[in-house]
Short mmCIF file of C-alpha atoms in Angstrom, two decimals:
data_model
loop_
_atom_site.label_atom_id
_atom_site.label_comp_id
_atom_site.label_asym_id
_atom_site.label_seq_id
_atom_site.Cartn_x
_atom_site.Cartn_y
_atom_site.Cartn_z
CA UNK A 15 0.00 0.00 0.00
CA UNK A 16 1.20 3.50 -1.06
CA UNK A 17 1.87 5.91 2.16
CA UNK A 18 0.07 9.10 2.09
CA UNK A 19 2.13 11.47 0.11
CA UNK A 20 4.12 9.67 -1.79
CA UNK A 21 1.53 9.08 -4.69
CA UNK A 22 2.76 9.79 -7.95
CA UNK A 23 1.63 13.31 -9.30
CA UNK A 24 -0.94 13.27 -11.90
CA UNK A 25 -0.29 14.10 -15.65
CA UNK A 26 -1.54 17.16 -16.60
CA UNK A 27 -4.61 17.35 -18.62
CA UNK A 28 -5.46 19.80 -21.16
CA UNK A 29 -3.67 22.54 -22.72
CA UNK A 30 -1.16 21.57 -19.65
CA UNK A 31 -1.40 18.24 -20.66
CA UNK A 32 -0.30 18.77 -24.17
CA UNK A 33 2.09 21.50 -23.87
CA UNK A 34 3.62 18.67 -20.71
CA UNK A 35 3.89 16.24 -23.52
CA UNK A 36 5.58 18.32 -25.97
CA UNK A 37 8.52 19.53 -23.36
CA UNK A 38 8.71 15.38 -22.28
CA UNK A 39 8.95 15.13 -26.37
CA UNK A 40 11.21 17.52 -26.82
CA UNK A 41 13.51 16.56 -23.46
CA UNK A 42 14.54 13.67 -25.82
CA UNK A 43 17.85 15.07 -28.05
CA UNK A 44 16.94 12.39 -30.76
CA UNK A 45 13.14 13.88 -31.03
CA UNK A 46 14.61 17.47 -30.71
CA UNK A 47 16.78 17.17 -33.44
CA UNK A 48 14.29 15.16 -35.91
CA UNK A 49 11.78 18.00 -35.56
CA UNK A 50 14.44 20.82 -35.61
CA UNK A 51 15.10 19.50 -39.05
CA UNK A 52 11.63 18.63 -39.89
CA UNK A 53 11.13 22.14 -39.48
CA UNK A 54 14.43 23.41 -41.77
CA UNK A 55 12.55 21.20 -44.41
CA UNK A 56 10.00 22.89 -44.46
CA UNK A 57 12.00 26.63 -43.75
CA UNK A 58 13.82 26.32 -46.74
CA UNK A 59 11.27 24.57 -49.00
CA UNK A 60 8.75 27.39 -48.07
CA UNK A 61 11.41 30.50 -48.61
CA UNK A 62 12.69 28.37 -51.95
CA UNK A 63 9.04 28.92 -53.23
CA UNK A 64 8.54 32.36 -52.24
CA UNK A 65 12.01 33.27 -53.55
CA UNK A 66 11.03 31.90 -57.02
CA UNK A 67 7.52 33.70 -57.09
CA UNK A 68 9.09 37.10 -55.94
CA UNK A 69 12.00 36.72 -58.46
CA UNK A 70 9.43 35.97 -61.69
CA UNK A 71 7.75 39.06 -60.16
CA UNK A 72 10.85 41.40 -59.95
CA UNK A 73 12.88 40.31 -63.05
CA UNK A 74 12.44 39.74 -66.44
CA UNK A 75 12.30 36.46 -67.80
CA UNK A 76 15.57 36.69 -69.09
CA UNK A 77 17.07 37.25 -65.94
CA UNK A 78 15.23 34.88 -63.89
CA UNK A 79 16.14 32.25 -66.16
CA UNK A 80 19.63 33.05 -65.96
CA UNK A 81 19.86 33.12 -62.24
CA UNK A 82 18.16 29.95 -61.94
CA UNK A 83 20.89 28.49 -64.70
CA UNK A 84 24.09 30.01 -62.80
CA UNK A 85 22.36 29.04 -58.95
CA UNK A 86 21.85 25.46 -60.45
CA UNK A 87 25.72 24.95 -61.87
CA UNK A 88 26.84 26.32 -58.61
CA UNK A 89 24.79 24.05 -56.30
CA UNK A 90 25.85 21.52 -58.29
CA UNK A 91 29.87 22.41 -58.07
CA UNK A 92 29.40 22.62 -54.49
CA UNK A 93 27.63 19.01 -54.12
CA UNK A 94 30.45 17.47 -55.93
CA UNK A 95 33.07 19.02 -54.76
CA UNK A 96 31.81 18.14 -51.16
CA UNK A 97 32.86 14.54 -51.38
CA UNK A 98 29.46 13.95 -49.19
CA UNK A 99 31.56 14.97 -46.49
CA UNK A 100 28.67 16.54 -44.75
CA UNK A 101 27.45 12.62 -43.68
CA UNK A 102 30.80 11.98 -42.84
CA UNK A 103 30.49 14.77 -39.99
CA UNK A 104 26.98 13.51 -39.19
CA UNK A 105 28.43 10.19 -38.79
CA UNK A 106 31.66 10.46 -36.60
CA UNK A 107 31.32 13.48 -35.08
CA UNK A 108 29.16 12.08 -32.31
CA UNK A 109 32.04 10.07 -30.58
CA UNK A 110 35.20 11.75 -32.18
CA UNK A 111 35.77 13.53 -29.14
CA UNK A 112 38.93 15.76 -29.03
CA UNK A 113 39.24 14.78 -32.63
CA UNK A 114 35.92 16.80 -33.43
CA UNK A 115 37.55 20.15 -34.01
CA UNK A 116 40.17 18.44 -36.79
CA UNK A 117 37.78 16.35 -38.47
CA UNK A 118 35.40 19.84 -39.40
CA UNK A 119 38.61 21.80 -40.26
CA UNK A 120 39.66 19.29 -42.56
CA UNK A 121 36.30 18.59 -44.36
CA UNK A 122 36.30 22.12 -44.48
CA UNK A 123 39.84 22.21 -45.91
CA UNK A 124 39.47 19.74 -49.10
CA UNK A 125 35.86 21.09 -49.77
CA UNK A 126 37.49 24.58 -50.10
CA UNK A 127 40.34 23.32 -51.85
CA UNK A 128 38.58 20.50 -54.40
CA UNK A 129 35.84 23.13 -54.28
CA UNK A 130 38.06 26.17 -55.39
CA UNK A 131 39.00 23.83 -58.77
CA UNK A 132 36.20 22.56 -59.94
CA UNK A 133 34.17 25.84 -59.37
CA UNK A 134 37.81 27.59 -61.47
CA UNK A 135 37.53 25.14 -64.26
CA UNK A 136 34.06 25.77 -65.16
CA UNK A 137 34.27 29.20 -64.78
CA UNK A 138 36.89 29.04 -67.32
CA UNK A 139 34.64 26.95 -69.48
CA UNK A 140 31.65 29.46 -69.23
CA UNK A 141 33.97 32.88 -70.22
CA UNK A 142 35.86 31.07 -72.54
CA UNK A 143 33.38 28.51 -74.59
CA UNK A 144 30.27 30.70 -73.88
CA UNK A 145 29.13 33.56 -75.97
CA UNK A 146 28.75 36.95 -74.20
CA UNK A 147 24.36 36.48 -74.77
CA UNK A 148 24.85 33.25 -73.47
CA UNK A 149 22.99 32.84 -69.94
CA UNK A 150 26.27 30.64 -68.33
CA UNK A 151 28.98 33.17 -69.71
CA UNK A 152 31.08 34.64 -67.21
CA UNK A 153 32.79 37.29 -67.12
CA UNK A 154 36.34 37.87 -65.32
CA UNK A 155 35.02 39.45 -62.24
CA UNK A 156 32.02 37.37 -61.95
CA UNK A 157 33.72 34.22 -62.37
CA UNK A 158 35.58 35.39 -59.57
CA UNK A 159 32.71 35.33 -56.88
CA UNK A 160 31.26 32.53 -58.74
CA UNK A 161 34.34 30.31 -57.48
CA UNK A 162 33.74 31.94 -54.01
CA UNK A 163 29.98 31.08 -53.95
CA UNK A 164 31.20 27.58 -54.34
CA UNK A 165 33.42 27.49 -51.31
CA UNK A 166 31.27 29.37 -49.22
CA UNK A 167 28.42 27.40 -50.22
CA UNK A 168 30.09 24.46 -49.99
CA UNK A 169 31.37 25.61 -45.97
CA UNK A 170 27.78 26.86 -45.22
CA UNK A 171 26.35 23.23 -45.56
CA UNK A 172 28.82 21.55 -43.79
CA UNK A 173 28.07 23.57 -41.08
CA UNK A 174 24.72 22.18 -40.80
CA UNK A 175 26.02 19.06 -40.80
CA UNK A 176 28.44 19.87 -38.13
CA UNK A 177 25.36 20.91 -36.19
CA UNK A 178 22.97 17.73 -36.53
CA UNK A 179 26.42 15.80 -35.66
CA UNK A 180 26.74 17.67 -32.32
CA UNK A 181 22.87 17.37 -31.99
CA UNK A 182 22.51 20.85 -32.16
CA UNK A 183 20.05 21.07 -35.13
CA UNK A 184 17.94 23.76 -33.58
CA UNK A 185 20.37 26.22 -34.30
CA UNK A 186 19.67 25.07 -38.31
CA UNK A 187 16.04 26.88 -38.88
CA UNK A 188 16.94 29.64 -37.14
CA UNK A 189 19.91 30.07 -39.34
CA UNK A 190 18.18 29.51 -42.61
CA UNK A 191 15.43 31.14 -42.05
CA UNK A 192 17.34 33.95 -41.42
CA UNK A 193 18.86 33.03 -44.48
CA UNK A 194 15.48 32.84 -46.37
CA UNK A 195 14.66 36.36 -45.19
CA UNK A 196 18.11 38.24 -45.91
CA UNK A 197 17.77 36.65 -49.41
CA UNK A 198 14.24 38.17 -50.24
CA UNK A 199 15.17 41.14 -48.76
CA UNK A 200 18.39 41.40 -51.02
CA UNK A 201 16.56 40.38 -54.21
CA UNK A 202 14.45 43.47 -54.01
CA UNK A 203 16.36 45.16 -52.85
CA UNK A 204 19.32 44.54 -55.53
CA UNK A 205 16.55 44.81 -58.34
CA UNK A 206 16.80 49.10 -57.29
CA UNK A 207 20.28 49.23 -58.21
CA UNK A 208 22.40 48.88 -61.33
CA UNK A 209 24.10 45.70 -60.22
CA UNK A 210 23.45 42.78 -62.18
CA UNK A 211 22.80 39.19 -61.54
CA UNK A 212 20.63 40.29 -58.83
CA UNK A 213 19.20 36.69 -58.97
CA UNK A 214 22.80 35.21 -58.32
CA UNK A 215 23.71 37.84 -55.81
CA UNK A 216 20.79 37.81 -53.44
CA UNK A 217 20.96 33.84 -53.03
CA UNK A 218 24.60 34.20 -52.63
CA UNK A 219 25.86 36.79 -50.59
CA UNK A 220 23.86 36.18 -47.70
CA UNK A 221 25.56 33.24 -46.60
CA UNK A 222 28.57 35.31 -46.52
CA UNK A 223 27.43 37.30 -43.59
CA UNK A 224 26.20 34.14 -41.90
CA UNK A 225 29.30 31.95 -42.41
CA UNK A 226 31.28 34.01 -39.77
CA UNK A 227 28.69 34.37 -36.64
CA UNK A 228 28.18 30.53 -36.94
CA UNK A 229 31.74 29.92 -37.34
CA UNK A 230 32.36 31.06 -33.60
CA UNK A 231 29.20 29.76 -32.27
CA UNK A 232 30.22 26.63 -33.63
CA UNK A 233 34.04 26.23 -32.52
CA UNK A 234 33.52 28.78 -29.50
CA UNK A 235 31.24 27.47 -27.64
CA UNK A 236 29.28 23.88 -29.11
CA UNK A 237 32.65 22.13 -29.98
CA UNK A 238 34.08 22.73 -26.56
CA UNK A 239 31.02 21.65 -24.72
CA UNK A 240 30.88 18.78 -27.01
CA UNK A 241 34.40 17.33 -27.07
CA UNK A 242 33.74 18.15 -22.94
CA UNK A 243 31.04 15.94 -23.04
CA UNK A 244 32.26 13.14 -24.77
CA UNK A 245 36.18 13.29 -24.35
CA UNK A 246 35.85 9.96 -21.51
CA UNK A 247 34.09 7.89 -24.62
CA UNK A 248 35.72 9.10 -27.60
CA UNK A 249 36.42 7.08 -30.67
CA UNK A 250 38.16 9.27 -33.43
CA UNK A 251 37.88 7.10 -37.23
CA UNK A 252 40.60 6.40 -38.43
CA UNK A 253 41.63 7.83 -42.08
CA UNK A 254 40.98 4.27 -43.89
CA UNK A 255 37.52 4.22 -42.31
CA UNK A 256 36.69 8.12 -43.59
CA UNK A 257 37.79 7.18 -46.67
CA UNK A 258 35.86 3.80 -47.44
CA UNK A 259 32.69 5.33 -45.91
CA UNK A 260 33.04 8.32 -47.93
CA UNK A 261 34.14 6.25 -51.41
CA UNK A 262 30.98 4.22 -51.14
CA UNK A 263 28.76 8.24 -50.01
CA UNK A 264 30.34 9.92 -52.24
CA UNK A 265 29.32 7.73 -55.49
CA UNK A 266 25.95 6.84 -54.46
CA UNK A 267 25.64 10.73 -54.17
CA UNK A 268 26.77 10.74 -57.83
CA UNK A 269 24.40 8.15 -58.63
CA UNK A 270 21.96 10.33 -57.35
CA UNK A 271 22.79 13.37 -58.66
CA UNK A 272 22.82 11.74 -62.03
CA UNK A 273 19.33 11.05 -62.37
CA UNK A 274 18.31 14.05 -60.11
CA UNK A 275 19.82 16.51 -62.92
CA UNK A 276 19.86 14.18 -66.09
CA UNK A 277 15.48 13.91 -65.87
CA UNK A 278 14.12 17.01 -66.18
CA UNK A 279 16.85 16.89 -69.14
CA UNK A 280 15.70 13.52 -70.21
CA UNK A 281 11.81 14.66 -70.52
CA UNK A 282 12.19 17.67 -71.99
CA UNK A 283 14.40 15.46 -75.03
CA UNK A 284 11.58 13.50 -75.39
CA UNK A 285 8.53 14.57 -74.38
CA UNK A 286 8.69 18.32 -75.64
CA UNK A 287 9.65 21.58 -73.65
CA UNK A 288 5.74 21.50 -72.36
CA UNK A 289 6.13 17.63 -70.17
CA UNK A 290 9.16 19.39 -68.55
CA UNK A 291 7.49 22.42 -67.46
CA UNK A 292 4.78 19.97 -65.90
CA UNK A 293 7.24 17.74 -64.40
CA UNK A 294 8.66 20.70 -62.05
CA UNK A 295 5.97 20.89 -59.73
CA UNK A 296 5.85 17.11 -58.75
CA UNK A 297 9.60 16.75 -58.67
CA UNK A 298 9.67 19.99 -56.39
CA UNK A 299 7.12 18.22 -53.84
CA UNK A 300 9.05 14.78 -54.10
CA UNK A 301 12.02 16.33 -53.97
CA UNK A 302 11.00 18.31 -50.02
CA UNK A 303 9.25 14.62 -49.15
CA UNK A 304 12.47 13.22 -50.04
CA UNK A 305 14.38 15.92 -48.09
CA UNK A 306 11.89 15.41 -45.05
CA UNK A 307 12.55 11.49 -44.60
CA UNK A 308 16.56 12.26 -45.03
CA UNK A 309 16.54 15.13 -42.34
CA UNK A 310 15.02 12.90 -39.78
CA UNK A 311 17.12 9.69 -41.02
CA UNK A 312 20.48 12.27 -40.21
CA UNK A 313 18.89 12.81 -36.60
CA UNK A 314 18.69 8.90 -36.22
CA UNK A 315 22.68 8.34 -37.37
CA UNK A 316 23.73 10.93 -35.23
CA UNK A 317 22.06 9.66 -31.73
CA UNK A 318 22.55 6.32 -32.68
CA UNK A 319 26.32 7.13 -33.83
CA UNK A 320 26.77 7.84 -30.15
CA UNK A 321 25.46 5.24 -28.70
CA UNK A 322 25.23 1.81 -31.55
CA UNK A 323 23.69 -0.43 -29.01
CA UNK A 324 20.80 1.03 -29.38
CA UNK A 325 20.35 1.73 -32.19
CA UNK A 326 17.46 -0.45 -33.67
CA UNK A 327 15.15 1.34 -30.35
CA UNK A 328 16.09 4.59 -31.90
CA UNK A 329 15.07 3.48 -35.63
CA UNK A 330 11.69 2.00 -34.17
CA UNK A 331 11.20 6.03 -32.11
CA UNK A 332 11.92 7.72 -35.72
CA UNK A 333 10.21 5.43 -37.50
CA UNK A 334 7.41 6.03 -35.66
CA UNK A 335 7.51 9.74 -36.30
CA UNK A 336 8.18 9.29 -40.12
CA UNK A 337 4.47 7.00 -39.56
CA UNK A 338 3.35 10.08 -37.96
CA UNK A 339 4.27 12.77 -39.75
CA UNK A 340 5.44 12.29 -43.80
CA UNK A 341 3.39 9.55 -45.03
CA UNK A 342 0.20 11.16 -43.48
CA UNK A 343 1.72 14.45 -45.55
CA UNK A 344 2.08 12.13 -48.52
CA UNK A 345 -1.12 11.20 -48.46
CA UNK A 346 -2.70 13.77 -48.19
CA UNK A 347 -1.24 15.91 -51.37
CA UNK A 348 -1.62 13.19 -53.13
CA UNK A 349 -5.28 13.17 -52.18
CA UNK A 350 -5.27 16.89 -53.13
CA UNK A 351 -2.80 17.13 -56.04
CA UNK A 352 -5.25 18.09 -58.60
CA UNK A 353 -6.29 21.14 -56.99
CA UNK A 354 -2.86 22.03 -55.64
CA UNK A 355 -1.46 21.70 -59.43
CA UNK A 356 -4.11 23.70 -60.36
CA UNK A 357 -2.39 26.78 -58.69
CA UNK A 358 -0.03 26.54 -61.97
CA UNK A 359 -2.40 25.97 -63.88
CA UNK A 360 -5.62 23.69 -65.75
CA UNK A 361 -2.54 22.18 -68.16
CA UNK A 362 -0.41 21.11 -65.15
CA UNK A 363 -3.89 19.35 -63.67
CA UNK A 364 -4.61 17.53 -66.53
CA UNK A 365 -0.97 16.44 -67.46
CA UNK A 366 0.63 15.76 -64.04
CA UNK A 367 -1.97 15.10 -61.30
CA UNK A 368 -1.36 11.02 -61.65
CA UNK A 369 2.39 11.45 -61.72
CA UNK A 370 2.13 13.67 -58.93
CA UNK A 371 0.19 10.65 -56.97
CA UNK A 372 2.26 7.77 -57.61
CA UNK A 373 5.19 9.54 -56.99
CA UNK A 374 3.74 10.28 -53.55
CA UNK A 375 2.27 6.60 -53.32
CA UNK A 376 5.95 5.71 -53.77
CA UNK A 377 7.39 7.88 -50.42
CA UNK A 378 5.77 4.79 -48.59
CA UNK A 379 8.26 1.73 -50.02
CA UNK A 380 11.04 4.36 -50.10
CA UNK A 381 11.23 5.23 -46.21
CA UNK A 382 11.78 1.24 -46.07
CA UNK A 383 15.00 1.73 -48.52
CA UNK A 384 16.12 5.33 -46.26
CA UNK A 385 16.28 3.20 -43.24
CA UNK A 386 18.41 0.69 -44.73
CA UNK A 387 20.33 3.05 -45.93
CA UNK A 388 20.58 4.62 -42.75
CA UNK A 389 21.72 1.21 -40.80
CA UNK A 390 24.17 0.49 -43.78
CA UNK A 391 25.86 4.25 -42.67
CA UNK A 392 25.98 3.20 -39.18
CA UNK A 393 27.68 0.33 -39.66
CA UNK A 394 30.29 2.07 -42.06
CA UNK A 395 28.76 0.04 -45.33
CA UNK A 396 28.60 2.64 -47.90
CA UNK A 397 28.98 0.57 -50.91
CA UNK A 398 25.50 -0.82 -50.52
CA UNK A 399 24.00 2.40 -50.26
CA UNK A 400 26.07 3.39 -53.57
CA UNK A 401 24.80 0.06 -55.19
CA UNK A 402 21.32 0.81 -54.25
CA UNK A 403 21.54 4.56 -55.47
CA UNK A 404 22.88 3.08 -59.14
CA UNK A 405 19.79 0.51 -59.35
CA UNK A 406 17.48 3.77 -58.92
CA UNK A 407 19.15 5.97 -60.86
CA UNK A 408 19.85 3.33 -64.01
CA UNK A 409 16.42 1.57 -63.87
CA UNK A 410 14.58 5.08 -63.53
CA UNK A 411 16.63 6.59 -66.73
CA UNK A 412 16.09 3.32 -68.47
CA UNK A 413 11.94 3.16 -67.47
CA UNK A 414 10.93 6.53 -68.42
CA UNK A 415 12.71 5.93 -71.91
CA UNK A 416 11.22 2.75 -72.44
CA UNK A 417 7.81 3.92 -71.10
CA UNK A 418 7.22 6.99 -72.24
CA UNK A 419 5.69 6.18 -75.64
CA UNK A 420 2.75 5.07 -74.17
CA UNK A 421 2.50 6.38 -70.90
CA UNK A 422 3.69 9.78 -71.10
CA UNK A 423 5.15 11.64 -68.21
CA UNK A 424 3.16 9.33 -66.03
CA UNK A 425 6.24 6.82 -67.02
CA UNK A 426 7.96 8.26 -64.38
CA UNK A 427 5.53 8.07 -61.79
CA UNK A 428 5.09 4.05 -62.77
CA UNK A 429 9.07 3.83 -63.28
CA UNK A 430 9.29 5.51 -59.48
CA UNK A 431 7.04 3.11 -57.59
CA UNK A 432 8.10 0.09 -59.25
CA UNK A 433 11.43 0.72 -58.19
CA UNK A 434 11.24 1.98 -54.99
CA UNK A 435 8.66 -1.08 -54.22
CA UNK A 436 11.54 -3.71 -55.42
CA UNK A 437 13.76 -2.48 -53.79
CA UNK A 438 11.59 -2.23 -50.10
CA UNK A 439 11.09 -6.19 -50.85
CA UNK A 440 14.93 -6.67 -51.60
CA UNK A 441 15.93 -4.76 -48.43
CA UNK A 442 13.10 -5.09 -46.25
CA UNK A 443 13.88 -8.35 -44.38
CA UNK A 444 17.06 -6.80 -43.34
CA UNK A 445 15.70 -3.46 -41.96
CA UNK A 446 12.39 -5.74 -40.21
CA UNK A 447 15.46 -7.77 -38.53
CA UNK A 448 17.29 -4.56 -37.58
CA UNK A 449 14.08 -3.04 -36.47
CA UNK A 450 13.68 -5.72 -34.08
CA UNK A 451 17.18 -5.78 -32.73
CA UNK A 452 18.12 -9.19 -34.31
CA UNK A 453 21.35 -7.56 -35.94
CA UNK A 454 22.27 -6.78 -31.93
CA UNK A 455 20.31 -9.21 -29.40
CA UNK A 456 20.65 -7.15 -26.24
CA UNK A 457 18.10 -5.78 -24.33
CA UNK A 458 18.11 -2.13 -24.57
CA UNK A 459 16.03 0.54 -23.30
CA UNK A 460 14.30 3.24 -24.71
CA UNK A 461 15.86 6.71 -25.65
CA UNK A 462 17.22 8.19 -22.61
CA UNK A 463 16.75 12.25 -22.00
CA UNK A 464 19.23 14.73 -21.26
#
């Protein structure tokens, strides 16, 4: 029998109750991160949109289309010359300890460097191949600052990376929403003056002004209290490790880069200029479902790179959460995707609400293939994930050109869901065993709060 006063206190109910259950939620650093990049998702793919839609409404066509062109080719610079370093920092940064502070300075190091030539060479290419009415020509000056764009671009994401590695993701909205802001402001505010490029220049310098303030908050104050914190159970990787894991990243990042870029390329060569203007709405959706799934699949390797034991409980938590939060989302537009592609338009309703839906149908067998994925990472096996990233990108290319006689753009809707759904078969046994801690048979508890 319980003495008097020593019953337990009783949850609180109502808007106590809930607002109780968020800070318990919350309390958890593997929850806390998930939703603090749930919520950069969804920062950046809401500023993206309104960037875009203030831009058309600013420039001329001409202008916008060139901005979008040069943006593009630098993103693009700046992914490959990354060497997917940024899951590299997600990965080992949790338990590298004293060895925290080298392994960001040298990602940053050959980003910048690898970064600084590849952005050089095809700035070279664009003055020097490109007609001066061409939309990529460069000239001297600008290809200056587009090669610094690159690096700084290229520093800005690994700092988010650093971030979700130290489990300090809430510091990543707040920063690029900032971001999101300073860039709107700038592109009207450039679109007043007599500079040009405004496009360029607004999404660019921005980050310039944000690099340094994160810079100190980052090795001033998180790193210390993070190789603090973990300095008794450090395990810095060893350079043979980094470099297998990030052989088998980097090329399944190329692998996915190649499809990524090469479709909307692909359509347009043989469906017509009008299929690729109604492809661009459904890949943008897929593209921030896609996004979602990964940011809370980085929240899972970085707890779970700290403590691998129990790891499978913390897969089974953010599974739950993916249950609870994207595929209800991708359900739901997919329910609603004719009258959400109607906002571009009755031609982008009648040509792309079924693609639209099976590519949403397919975010179901694909979380299957982002947890494998995931468990492949923590357990330093990146040539599967590069092997699995190949299959999608070669069987994608090879189904919408095959299919596309007869089924239109919807070939890559069918070509999509197909593949994701093999693949969830192929891999699914492994993640249902991992799930239920048959890869590691200890009894584990759940999620522990700090």
């Amino acid at each position: 029998m319980t003495r008097p006063g020593t019953e337990p206190a009783p949850s609180p109910t109502g808007l106590r109750g809930r607002i109780h259950g968020i800070r318990r939620e919350l309390s958890v650093p593997l929850y806390r991160n998930t939703y603090a990049l749930m919520l950069n998702t969804a920062v950046n793919s809401a500023f993206g949109l309104l960037y875009w839609v203030v831009a058309a409404r600013t420039y001329p066509d001409v202008e916008v289309g060139r901005g979008n062109a040069l943006t593009s080719l630098m993103l693009l610079v700046s992914v490959l010359t990354q060497l997917n370093f940024g899951q590299a920092l997600i990965r080992f940064l949790p338990k590298a300890g004293t060895a925290s502070p080298r392994l960001i300075l040298l990602s940053y190091a050959v980003s910048s460097g690898l970064g600084i030539l590849g952005a050089s060479g095809v700035a070279v290419y664009c003055h020097l191949f490109r007609a001066e009415g061409d939309p990529l020509h460069m000239s001297g000056p600008f290809g200056l600052w587009f090669v610094a764009s690159v690096v700084i671009w290229s520093l800005f994401n690994l700092q988010d990376a650093a971030l979700t590695g130290l489990r300090e993701s809430l510091w990543i909205p707040l920063e690029n929403g900032i971001y999101g802001i300073v860039k709107l402001i700038l592109l009207v505010a450039v679109a007043q003056t007599a500079v040009s490029d405004g496009v360029f220049t607004s999404w660019t310098l921005p980050v310039v002004a944000l690099i340094i303030p994160v810079t100190l908050l980052l090795f001033r104050r998180l790193l210390p209290r993070h190789v603090a914190a973990t300095r008794a159970d450090q395990e810095p990787v060893a350079r043979r490790t980094l470099a297998r894991y990030m052989a088998g990243d980097y090329a399944g990042q190329v692998f996915n880069q190649m499809s990524s870029t090469f479709l909307p390329v692909l359509i347009v060569g043989l469906m017509g200029p009008e299929e690729g203007a109604y492809f661009l709405p459904a890949q943008t959706v897929f593209t921030a479902m896609n996004l979602l799934t990964m940011g809370i699949t980085s929240s899972l390797v970085a707890e779970a790179a700290r403590d691998p034991a129990h790891a499978h409980r913390y897969a089974r938590a953010v599974l739950r959460r993916i249950a609870l939060t994207v595929l209800p989302a991708s359900v739901v537009i997919a329910l609603v995707a004719p009258w959400l592609l109607q906002l571009y338009g009755t031609q982008y309703r009648e040509n792309a609400t079924l693609l639209l839906q099976l590519l949403m149908i397919s975010v179901f067998p694909r979380v299957v293939v982002s947890l494998y994925m995931t468990m492949t990472r923590l357990e330093n096996r990146t040539a599967p994930l590069a092997w699995i990233q190949l299959v999608q990108s070669v069987l994608l290319i090879a189904g919408v050109v095959v299919l596309h006689g007869p089924l239109g753009l919807d070939s890559v809707g069918w070509a999509t869901l197909v593949i994701e759904i093999v693949l969830a078969l192929a891999v699914g046994p492994v993640v249902v065993r991992w799930l239920r801690g048959q890869r590691d048979p200890r009894s584990l508890p759940e999620p522990t709060r700090s």
